[in-house]
Amino acid sequence: GQQGQTSLSINLSGQFTHWVQGTTVATFGVGITVATLTVNSATSVTATLNIDPSAVLGGRNVSLTTITEVVTLTNGFTVQPSTVSTRLYAATSAPNAISAYGINPTTGALTEIAGSPFSAGSGSTYLALTPDQRFLYSTLEGAQGAITNNVAAFVVNASTGVLTPIAGAPFSAGINPVSLTVDPTGRFVFLVDRDSSKVAALIIDGTTGALTPVPESPFEAGATGFFYAAVEPGGRFVYFASNGAYNSP
């Protein structure tokens, strides 16, 4: 099931069990609510689940209890990132902020989120969300003649979409970042600098969202004028696009 998914119906089967309607109770762990549990037979039940948008990703133990009988299936259910986009974030270098909107899933209409726009820092431009939509990052190019070499970082409230700066942010990129991307695993941020021949890689703390440089980052890339980074879906390779020396005549 996916984060935020509701009315998800799943069937469970057992052997030598004694499940009883109105007596048997099913649990799937924190962040998952069992809305209904229908006992089809002593060895078969159907559960309807509601998964919280902020439910922890990964495998869950599923337990069914009938008085003193407890049956547990280890890692019997997995919570996956949501593939439905319900929010839109847009960076503006003036007034150095990030605007946030909720997306109507039926019409696509946008409604500004309370508190938007959120202060981001000087020269906020490119944005990238982690795959689980828990953290948002923004390049900070700084004002003209005032390079920052920083990346803004925010926690995304799963329920409201409100942005809260991560402790320690902004984080140093080691280069003047003009574009960034998050890899498909949500473990790394890759950044490019159009004014130099270097690219940077930062490690994402999976708990806090804080960023730390990969050892030896930034890396020499052998070109200049970088403007974009992309990671292949398997997360094994990263590519950087360049249009030549940005400051050359």
Coordinates of C-alpha atoms in Angstrom, one line a residue:
G1 CA 0.0 0.0 0.0
Q2 CA 1.0 3.6 -0.5
Q3 CA 1.3 6.5 1.9
G4 CA -2.0 8.3 2.0
Q5 CA -3.9 5.5 0.4
T6 CA -7.5 5.0 1.7
S7 CA -10.1 2.2 1.5
L8 CA -7.4 -0.3 0.4
S9 CA -8.9 -3.8 0.5
I10 CA -6.7 -6.8 1.1
N11 CA -7.4 -10.5 1.7
L12 CA -5.7 -12.6 4.3
S13 CA -5.6 -16.4 4.5
G14 CA -4.5 -18.7 7.3
Q15 CA -4.2 -22.3 8.2
F16 CA -5.7 -23.9 11.3
T17 CA -7.0 -20.5 12.5
H18 CA -10.2 -19.8 14.2
W19 CA -11.1 -16.3 13.1
V20 CA -14.5 -15.0 14.2
Q21 CA -16.5 -11.9 13.0
G22 CA -16.6 -9.3 15.8
T23 CA -14.0 -11.0 17.9
T24 CA -10.9 -11.2 15.7
V25 CA -8.8 -8.0 15.6
A26 CA -6.2 -7.1 12.9
T27 CA -3.2 -4.8 13.4
F28 CA -0.7 -3.5 10.8
G29 CA 1.4 -1.2 12.9
V30 CA 1.6 2.6 13.6
G31 CA 0.1 4.8 10.8
I32 CA -2.3 2.1 9.4
T33 CA -5.9 2.1 10.5
V34 CA -8.1 -1.0 9.9
A35 CA -11.4 0.6 8.9
T36 CA -13.3 -2.7 8.5
L37 CA -12.5 -6.4 9.1
T38 CA -14.8 -8.9 7.5
V39 CA -14.3 -12.6 8.5
N40 CA -15.2 -14.7 5.5
S41 CA -14.4 -18.0 7.2
A42 CA -12.3 -19.3 10.1
T43 CA -9.3 -19.1 7.8
S44 CA -10.1 -16.1 5.6
V45 CA -10.6 -12.4 6.3
T46 CA -10.9 -9.2 4.2
A47 CA -9.5 -5.9 5.7
T48 CA -10.0 -2.3 4.5
L49 CA -7.1 -0.1 5.4
N50 CA -6.4 3.6 5.6
I51 CA -2.7 4.5 5.4
D52 CA -1.5 7.8 6.9
P53 CA 0.4 10.0 4.5
S54 CA 3.3 10.1 7.0
A55 CA 3.3 6.3 7.7
V56 CA 6.9 4.9 8.0
L57 CA 8.0 3.2 4.8
G58 CA 8.9 -0.5 4.7
G59 CA 7.7 -3.9 5.8
R60 CA 5.1 -4.3 8.6
N61 CA 4.2 -7.3 10.7
V62 CA 0.5 -8.2 10.3
S63 CA -1.2 -9.7 13.4
L64 CA -4.7 -11.2 13.9
T65 CA -5.8 -11.8 17.4
T66 CA -8.8 -14.0 18.4
I67 CA -9.0 -14.1 22.2
T68 CA -5.8 -16.1 23.0
E69 CA -5.0 -17.0 19.4
V70 CA -2.4 -14.7 17.9
V71 CA -1.2 -15.2 14.3
T72 CA 1.6 -13.0 13.0
L73 CA 2.9 -12.7 9.5
T74 CA 6.4 -11.1 9.6
N75 CA 6.7 -8.3 7.0
G76 CA 3.4 -9.3 5.6
F77 CA 2.5 -5.8 4.4
T78 CA 4.7 -3.1 2.9
V79 CA 4.2 0.7 3.0
Q80 CA 5.5 2.4 -0.2
P81 CA 5.9 6.1 -1.2
S82 CA 2.9 7.7 -2.7
T83 CA 2.9 8.1 -6.4
V84 CA 0.2 10.7 -6.4
S85 CA 1.2 14.4 -6.4
T86 CA -1.1 16.4 -4.2
R87 CA 1.1 19.5 -3.9
L88 CA 3.1 21.9 -6.1
Y89 CA 6.1 23.9 -4.9
A90 CA 7.6 26.8 -6.9
A91 CA 10.8 28.8 -6.2
T92 CA 11.1 32.5 -6.8
S93 CA 14.4 34.3 -6.6
A94 CA 12.5 37.5 -5.8
P95 CA 11.4 37.6 -3.0
N96 CA 13.7 34.6 -2.2
A97 CA 10.8 32.3 -1.3
I98 CA 9.0 29.1 -2.1
S99 CA 5.3 29.1 -2.9
A100 CA 3.3 26.1 -2.0
Y101 CA 0.0 24.9 -3.4
G102 CA -2.4 22.0 -2.9
I103 CA -3.6 20.2 -6.1
N104 CA -7.2 19.2 -6.4
P105 CA -7.0 15.6 -7.5
T106 CA -10.1 15.9 -9.6
T107 CA -9.8 19.3 -11.3
G108 CA -6.1 20.0 -11.0
A109 CA -6.9 23.4 -9.5
L110 CA -4.4 24.9 -7.2
T111 CA -5.0 26.3 -3.7
E112 CA -2.3 28.1 -1.9
I113 CA -1.2 26.4 1.3
A114 CA -1.5 28.4 4.6
G115 CA 1.8 30.2 5.3
S116 CA 2.9 30.3 1.7
P117 CA 5.2 31.7 0.4
F118 CA 7.9 30.3 2.7
S119 CA 11.3 32.1 3.2
A120 CA 14.0 30.1 1.4
G121 CA 17.2 32.2 1.3
S122 CA 19.0 34.3 -1.3
G123 CA 18.6 33.2 -4.9
S124 CA 16.3 30.3 -4.4
T125 CA 15.9 28.6 -7.8
Y126 CA 15.7 24.9 -8.5
L127 CA 13.7 22.6 -6.2
A128 CA 13.8 18.8 -5.6
L129 CA 11.6 16.6 -3.4
T130 CA 12.7 13.2 -2.0
P131 CA 10.7 10.3 -3.4
D132 CA 8.8 9.9 -0.2
Q133 CA 8.0 13.6 -0.3
R134 CA 9.3 14.2 3.3
F135 CA 12.1 16.6 2.4
L136 CA 12.4 19.5 -0.1
Y137 CA 15.7 21.1 -1.2
S138 CA 16.4 24.3 -3.0
T139 CA 19.6 25.7 -4.6
L140 CA 20.6 29.1 -3.3
E141 CA 22.6 31.0 -6.0
G142 CA 22.7 34.2 -3.9
A143 CA 22.4 37.7 -5.1
Q144 CA 24.6 38.9 -8.1
G145 CA 28.2 39.0 -6.9
A146 CA 27.3 37.3 -3.6
I147 CA 27.7 33.6 -4.1
T148 CA 26.4 31.4 -1.2
N149 CA 27.4 27.8 -2.1
N150 CA 24.4 26.7 -0.1
V151 CA 21.4 24.5 -0.3
A152 CA 18.1 25.3 1.6
A153 CA 16.4 22.3 3.2
F154 CA 12.9 21.8 4.5
V155 CA 10.7 19.2 6.2
V156 CA 7.4 18.8 4.4
N157 CA 4.4 18.4 6.7
A158 CA 2.7 15.2 5.4
S159 CA -0.8 16.5 6.3
T160 CA -0.6 20.2 5.5
G161 CA 2.3 20.6 3.0
V162 CA 3.8 23.4 5.2
L163 CA 7.6 23.8 5.0
T164 CA 9.8 23.9 8.1
P165 CA 13.5 24.6 7.8
I166 CA 15.7 21.6 8.7
A167 CA 18.0 22.1 11.7
G168 CA 21.4 23.3 10.5
A169 CA 20.1 24.6 7.1
P170 CA 21.2 26.0 4.8
F171 CA 23.9 23.4 4.1
S172 CA 27.1 24.0 2.2
A173 CA 27.3 22.4 -1.3
G174 CA 31.0 23.1 -1.8
I175 CA 30.1 24.7 -5.2
N176 CA 27.7 27.5 -6.3
P177 CA 24.6 25.3 -7.1
V178 CA 22.4 26.2 -10.0
S179 CA 20.5 23.0 -10.3
L180 CA 20.0 19.9 -8.2
T181 CA 18.3 16.5 -8.3
V182 CA 17.5 13.8 -5.7
D183 CA 18.4 10.2 -6.6
P184 CA 15.5 7.6 -6.8
T185 CA 16.5 6.0 -3.5
G186 CA 16.2 9.3 -1.7
R187 CA 19.8 8.9 -0.3
F188 CA 21.7 11.6 -2.2
V189 CA 21.4 15.1 -3.7
F190 CA 23.5 15.9 -6.8
L191 CA 24.3 19.5 -7.7
V192 CA 26.0 21.3 -10.6
D193 CA 27.8 24.6 -10.9
R194 CA 27.8 26.4 -14.3
D195 CA 30.7 28.6 -13.3
S196 CA 33.2 25.8 -12.6
S197 CA 34.1 22.3 -13.7
K198 CA 32.9 20.7 -10.5
V199 CA 29.8 18.8 -9.4
A200 CA 28.8 17.9 -5.9
A201 CA 27.1 15.0 -4.1
L202 CA 25.5 15.3 -0.6
I203 CA 24.2 12.5 1.6
I204 CA 20.6 12.8 2.9
D205 CA 20.1 11.9 6.5
G206 CA 17.0 9.6 6.3
T207 CA 15.7 10.7 9.7
T208 CA 16.3 14.4 9.7
G209 CA 16.9 15.3 6.1
A210 CA 20.1 17.1 6.9
L211 CA 22.8 17.1 4.3
T212 CA 26.5 16.2 4.5
P213 CA 29.1 16.0 1.7
V214 CA 30.0 12.7 0.1
P215 CA 33.7 12.1 0.9
E216 CA 35.9 14.1 -1.6
S217 CA 32.9 16.1 -2.9
P218 CA 32.9 18.3 -5.0
F219 CA 34.2 16.3 -7.9
E220 CA 36.1 17.4 -11.0
A221 CA 33.8 16.7 -14.0
G222 CA 36.0 17.9 -16.9
A223 CA 33.7 20.5 -18.3
T224 CA 32.1 23.8 -17.5
G225 CA 28.7 25.4 -18.0
F226 CA 26.8 22.7 -16.2
F227 CA 23.0 23.3 -15.9
Y228 CA 21.3 20.0 -15.1
A229 CA 21.8 16.7 -13.3
A230 CA 19.9 13.4 -13.8
V231 CA 20.0 10.0 -12.2
E232 CA 19.0 6.8 -14.0
P233 CA 16.0 5.0 -12.4
G234 CA 18.2 2.3 -10.9
G235 CA 20.2 4.9 -9.0
R236 CA 23.5 3.6 -10.2
F237 CA 24.6 6.3 -12.6
V238 CA 24.3 10.1 -12.6
Y239 CA 24.7 12.4 -15.6
F240 CA 25.5 16.1 -15.8
A241 CA 24.5 18.2 -18.8
S242 CA 26.8 21.0 -20.0
N243 CA 26.5 23.7 -22.7
G244 CA 30.2 24.8 -22.5
A245 CA 32.0 27.5 -20.7
Y246 CA 29.2 29.8 -19.2
N247 CA 31.4 32.9 -18.9
S248 CA 33.3 32.5 -22.2
P249 CA 32.8 35.1 -25.0

